[in-house]
Structure formats: structure tokens, C-alpha cells
Amino acid sequence: MARYTEPVCRICRREGAKLFLKGSRCYTKKCAFERRPSPPGQHGVRRRKVGEYGLQLREKQKVRRTYGVLERQFRNYFVDAENRPGVTSENLLRSLELRLDNVVYRAGFAPSRAAARQLVNHGHFSVNGRPTDISSYQVKPGDKVEVRETRRSREPFKVAKETLRNHQAPPWLSIDAGTLSSSVVTPPSRDQMPLDLNEQLVVEYYSR
């Protein structure tokens, strides 16, 4: 499967916003976006007049890169959101939030979505007692996501147990730090997804 292998800090600089792609490093002074917020490249400081299409494109890229989804997969998420009842933009974000790798990240079991994706792909998690290694798996309300019992003694989860003491999980998730498990209580609403994104621009981009 294709994946992005270049420095991820360039993505934040290109989008002009912190996407928190490197976990705890993004909250320190080492954050590349804090030190150099201009776009990457030799001529990144140039002033450019951005039109309506440019704004829509950049917002689409920002949402896609925040969740680490490739272009075709992201388009499929949009088509599915458009075909379901409700507000298309909220349906889109809700589908992305309910990806297994994002649930693992939101629950505090991994410092970033990229780390969560790697842990899921390596088979460390189960959903409702069944081992699941598909990071794009759609978790539903009532599903229980947990670290498999045979994997809980590994170093990443020892660290996770310590950090969970100060972790604030979103209200649509319930966390059991003792068993390193999490359950989806209800589908997340827009006000429960604290993202600095304008998802309506994404809808306008695909509706051209």
C-alpha cells in the first residue's frame, strides 16, 4: 500500500496549521511549525493570492492529511458520507473519527495517529474480542476496543498506562485504563470533534 514517507513536519508548514502529526513533540518548542511557520521550499515566503478553489483544495488536503488518508480512500469516504442521511460534512468527519486507528489515538493508547496506525497494523488490538489489524476498520457505538491481553506488557502500552492518568478522552469514548480498553458510547457530534477544520469547504470542493 502507498504511504507518505517524507518528513511530516513539512505537511504542517504547507497547510499553515499544526496538524499534530508527531504526537508530544508538537506541544514542545522543537515543533518545526513553531520555529518556521512558512511553507517549505526555497521560495516559501512568497505572498500568493489564493482563490476560492485554492481555499477548498487546501482545506481538503488539511483534513485528509490530519487523518493520514490517501486521496482515493478520502474520496470514497466523501461519497459514502454524501449518500447517507444527515449533513454530509459531519458524516465525513464522523466516519474519519470512527476509524480504528483514530479511536486508538483518541483513547490515548498512542501518541499520534501514525503511531496508532502502526500499532493496529501489528495486531496489538482487538475489537469485541476479535483481533483486528485493519486501521481503517469502522468502529460502531457499543464496540469495545482493547489492547490484546498478551500484548499489554509491551513498552508502548506501559507508557500509555502512565500517560492515561492525564489524558482527557472525548465524551463519546469511555476509557478503562486498567485493562487498556475503550468503548464507543455514541457517535461523535461536531462539537465533540475539536478540530480546527472547515469541512464545508471540502463539500464545496467535491461539489464543483
Short mmCIF file of C-alpha atoms in Angstrom, two decimals:
data_model
loop_
_atom_site.label_atom_id
_atom_site.label_comp_id
_atom_site.label_asym_id
_atom_site.label_seq_id
_atom_site.Cartn_x
_atom_site.Cartn_y
_atom_site.Cartn_z
CA MET A 1 0.00 0.00 0.00
CA ALA A 2 1.26 3.50 -0.82
CA ARG A 3 2.12 5.71 2.13
CA TYR A 4 3.75 9.05 2.82
CA THR A 5 7.40 8.61 3.84
CA GLU A 6 8.67 12.21 3.75
CA PRO A 7 9.13 14.45 6.85
CA VAL A 8 5.63 15.07 8.26
CA CYS A 9 6.51 18.50 9.65
CA ARG A 10 6.58 19.75 6.05
CA ILE A 11 2.87 18.93 5.87
CA CYS A 12 2.00 21.24 8.75
CA ARG A 13 4.10 24.03 7.25
CA ARG A 14 2.48 23.53 3.84
CA GLU A 15 -1.04 23.68 5.28
CA GLY A 16 -0.23 26.64 7.52
CA ALA A 17 -1.57 24.91 10.64
CA LYS A 18 -0.43 22.47 13.32
CA LEU A 19 -1.92 19.06 12.49
CA PHE A 20 -0.26 17.33 15.48
CA LEU A 21 1.26 14.57 13.36
CA LYS A 22 4.21 13.88 15.67
CA GLY A 23 2.45 13.46 19.00
CA SER A 24 4.01 15.07 22.06
CA ARG A 25 6.75 16.80 20.02
CA CYS A 26 4.07 19.09 18.56
CA TYR A 27 3.49 20.55 22.03
CA THR A 28 7.15 21.47 22.59
CA LYS A 29 9.48 24.18 21.30
CA LYS A 30 11.00 21.60 18.95
CA CYS A 31 7.89 21.75 16.76
CA ALA A 32 9.02 22.69 13.24
CA PHE A 33 5.88 24.71 12.61
CA GLU A 34 6.55 26.87 15.67
CA ARG A 35 10.14 27.50 14.61
CA ARG A 36 9.43 28.09 10.91
CA PRO A 37 5.75 28.52 10.03
CA SER A 38 6.40 29.50 6.41
CA PRO A 39 5.64 26.96 3.63
CA PRO A 40 8.50 24.57 2.78
CA GLY A 41 10.79 25.21 -0.16
CA GLN A 42 13.31 27.83 -1.20
CA HIS A 43 10.61 30.37 -2.03
CA GLY A 44 8.14 29.51 0.71
CA VAL A 45 7.81 33.10 1.97
CA ARG A 46 6.25 34.34 -1.27
CA ARG A 47 2.89 36.05 -0.97
CA ARG A 48 0.23 34.41 -3.05
CA LYS A 49 -3.33 35.41 -3.75
CA VAL A 50 -5.44 32.33 -3.05
CA GLY A 51 -8.74 31.96 -4.88
CA GLU A 52 -11.88 30.09 -3.90
CA TYR A 53 -10.69 26.84 -5.46
CA GLY A 54 -7.33 27.16 -3.69
CA LEU A 55 -9.02 27.55 -0.30
CA GLN A 56 -11.20 24.50 -0.93
CA LEU A 57 -8.22 22.43 -2.08
CA ARG A 58 -6.07 23.37 0.90
CA GLU A 59 -8.87 22.53 3.35
CA LYS A 60 -9.44 19.17 1.68
CA GLN A 61 -5.74 18.42 1.92
CA LYS A 62 -5.67 19.53 5.55
CA VAL A 63 -8.50 17.16 6.55
CA ARG A 64 -7.03 14.29 4.54
CA ARG A 65 -3.56 14.72 5.98
CA THR A 66 -4.82 15.15 9.53
CA TYR A 67 -6.22 11.62 9.42
CA GLY A 68 -3.46 10.20 7.22
CA VAL A 69 -5.79 9.04 4.44
CA LEU A 70 -4.81 8.67 0.80
CA GLU A 71 -6.65 10.54 -1.96
CA ARG A 72 -8.79 7.73 -3.37
CA GLN A 73 -9.75 6.49 0.08
CA PHE A 74 -10.69 10.01 1.15
CA ARG A 75 -12.89 10.43 -1.93
CA ASN A 76 -14.64 7.16 -1.04
CA TYR A 77 -15.31 8.49 2.45
CA PHE A 78 -16.90 11.58 0.92
CA VAL A 79 -19.12 9.59 -1.47
CA ASP A 80 -20.30 7.42 1.42
CA ALA A 81 -20.98 10.50 3.59
CA GLU A 82 -22.94 12.11 0.74
CA ASN A 83 -25.15 9.05 0.32
CA ARG A 84 -26.06 8.77 3.99
CA PRO A 85 -28.84 10.81 5.65
CA GLY A 86 -27.75 13.87 7.59
CA VAL A 87 -25.23 16.64 6.98
CA THR A 88 -22.57 15.47 4.53
CA SER A 89 -19.72 17.38 6.18
CA GLU A 90 -20.50 15.94 9.62
CA ASN A 91 -20.94 12.44 8.19
CA LEU A 92 -17.49 12.73 6.63
CA LEU A 93 -15.74 13.76 9.84
CA ARG A 94 -17.67 11.16 11.85
CA SER A 95 -16.50 8.36 9.54
CA LEU A 96 -12.91 9.54 9.88
CA GLU A 97 -13.21 9.81 13.67
CA LEU A 98 -14.56 6.26 13.91
CA ARG A 99 -11.61 4.71 12.09
CA LEU A 100 -9.93 2.19 14.39
CA ASP A 101 -6.56 3.98 14.31
CA ASN A 102 -8.21 7.28 15.26
CA VAL A 103 -10.16 5.66 18.12
CA VAL A 104 -6.90 4.21 19.44
CA TYR A 105 -5.33 7.68 19.23
CA ARG A 106 -8.30 9.47 20.81
CA ALA A 107 -8.37 6.92 23.64
CA GLY A 108 -4.76 7.78 24.49
CA PHE A 109 -3.23 4.40 23.66
CA ALA A 110 -0.84 6.01 21.13
CA PRO A 111 0.81 9.48 20.95
CA SER A 112 -0.21 10.15 17.33
CA ARG A 113 -2.44 8.75 14.60
CA ALA A 114 0.60 7.43 12.73
CA ALA A 115 1.75 5.55 15.85
CA ALA A 116 -1.79 4.26 16.40
CA ARG A 117 -1.93 3.01 12.80
CA GLN A 118 1.33 1.12 13.24
CA LEU A 119 0.17 -0.50 16.49
CA VAL A 120 -3.11 -1.56 14.87
CA ASN A 121 -1.36 -2.94 11.79
CA HIS A 122 0.92 -5.01 14.01
CA GLY A 123 -2.09 -6.73 15.54
CA HIS A 124 -1.94 -5.32 19.08
CA PHE A 125 -5.66 -4.52 19.29
CA SER A 126 -8.94 -6.40 19.28
CA VAL A 127 -12.49 -5.21 18.63
CA ASN A 128 -15.17 -7.00 20.63
CA GLY A 129 -12.64 -9.72 21.47
CA ARG A 130 -11.57 -10.36 17.87
CA PRO A 131 -8.00 -9.40 16.81
CA THR A 132 -8.20 -6.65 14.19
CA ASP A 133 -5.24 -5.29 12.23
CA ILE A 134 -7.11 -3.05 9.75
CA SER A 135 -6.52 0.59 10.66
CA SER A 136 -9.48 1.80 8.58
CA TYR A 137 -11.94 -0.54 10.36
CA GLN A 138 -15.12 1.39 11.19
CA VAL A 139 -15.86 1.18 14.91
CA LYS A 140 -19.56 1.40 15.83
CA PRO A 141 -21.31 2.55 19.01
CA GLY A 142 -21.15 -0.25 21.56
CA ASP A 143 -17.90 -1.70 20.18
CA LYS A 144 -15.10 -2.36 22.64
CA VAL A 145 -11.54 -1.67 21.51
CA GLU A 146 -8.79 -3.04 23.74
CA VAL A 147 -5.13 -3.97 23.77
CA ARG A 148 -4.86 -7.75 23.48
CA GLU A 149 -4.00 -9.33 26.81
CA THR A 150 -0.80 -10.92 25.52
CA ARG A 151 0.48 -7.51 24.32
CA ARG A 152 -0.21 -5.35 27.39
CA SER A 153 3.25 -5.88 28.89
CA ARG A 154 5.00 -4.33 25.87
CA GLU A 155 6.74 -1.00 26.20
CA PRO A 156 4.31 1.21 24.21
CA PHE A 157 1.46 0.18 26.48
CA LYS A 158 3.48 0.61 29.67
CA VAL A 159 3.99 4.21 28.53
CA ALA A 160 0.31 4.51 27.61
CA LYS A 161 -0.77 3.44 31.10
CA GLU A 162 1.29 6.26 32.58
CA THR A 163 0.05 8.93 30.18
CA LEU A 164 -3.60 7.89 30.55
CA ARG A 165 -3.60 9.42 34.04
CA ASN A 166 -3.58 12.89 32.48
CA HIS A 167 -5.35 12.06 29.23
CA GLN A 168 -8.69 13.73 28.52
CA ALA A 169 -10.70 11.43 26.26
CA PRO A 170 -13.57 12.85 24.17
CA PRO A 171 -17.05 12.41 25.68
CA TRP A 172 -18.09 9.86 23.06
CA LEU A 173 -15.47 7.42 24.36
CA SER A 174 -15.27 5.63 27.71
CA ILE A 175 -11.80 4.52 28.86
CA ASP A 176 -10.69 1.77 31.25
CA ALA A 177 -7.02 2.46 31.97
CA GLY A 178 -6.64 -0.74 33.99
CA THR A 179 -7.41 -3.04 31.08
CA LEU A 180 -6.33 -0.60 28.37
CA SER A 181 -9.75 -0.76 26.78
CA SER A 182 -12.14 1.77 25.31
CA SER A 183 -15.77 1.68 24.22
CA VAL A 184 -17.62 3.93 21.80
CA VAL A 185 -20.56 5.28 23.77
CA THR A 186 -22.22 7.25 20.99
CA PRO A 187 -21.35 8.55 17.50
CA PRO A 188 -19.37 11.79 17.89
CA SER A 189 -21.22 15.01 17.16
CA ARG A 190 -19.49 18.01 15.56
CA ASP A 191 -18.98 19.83 18.86
CA GLN A 192 -17.29 16.67 20.23
CA MET A 193 -14.72 16.71 17.43
CA PRO A 194 -12.46 19.63 18.40
CA LEU A 195 -10.80 20.12 15.05
CA ASP A 196 -9.74 23.43 13.53
CA LEU A 197 -11.18 22.43 10.17
CA ASN A 198 -13.77 23.92 7.84
CA GLU A 199 -15.28 20.72 6.49
CA GLN A 200 -17.88 22.63 4.45
CA LEU A 201 -15.07 23.71 2.09
CA VAL A 202 -14.37 20.03 1.46
CA VAL A 203 -18.00 19.52 0.42
CA GLU A 204 -17.76 22.53 -1.89
CA TYR A 205 -14.52 21.16 -3.39
CA TYR A 206 -16.13 17.86 -4.37
CA SER A 207 -19.37 19.56 -5.48
CA ARG A 208 -17.75 21.69 -8.17
#
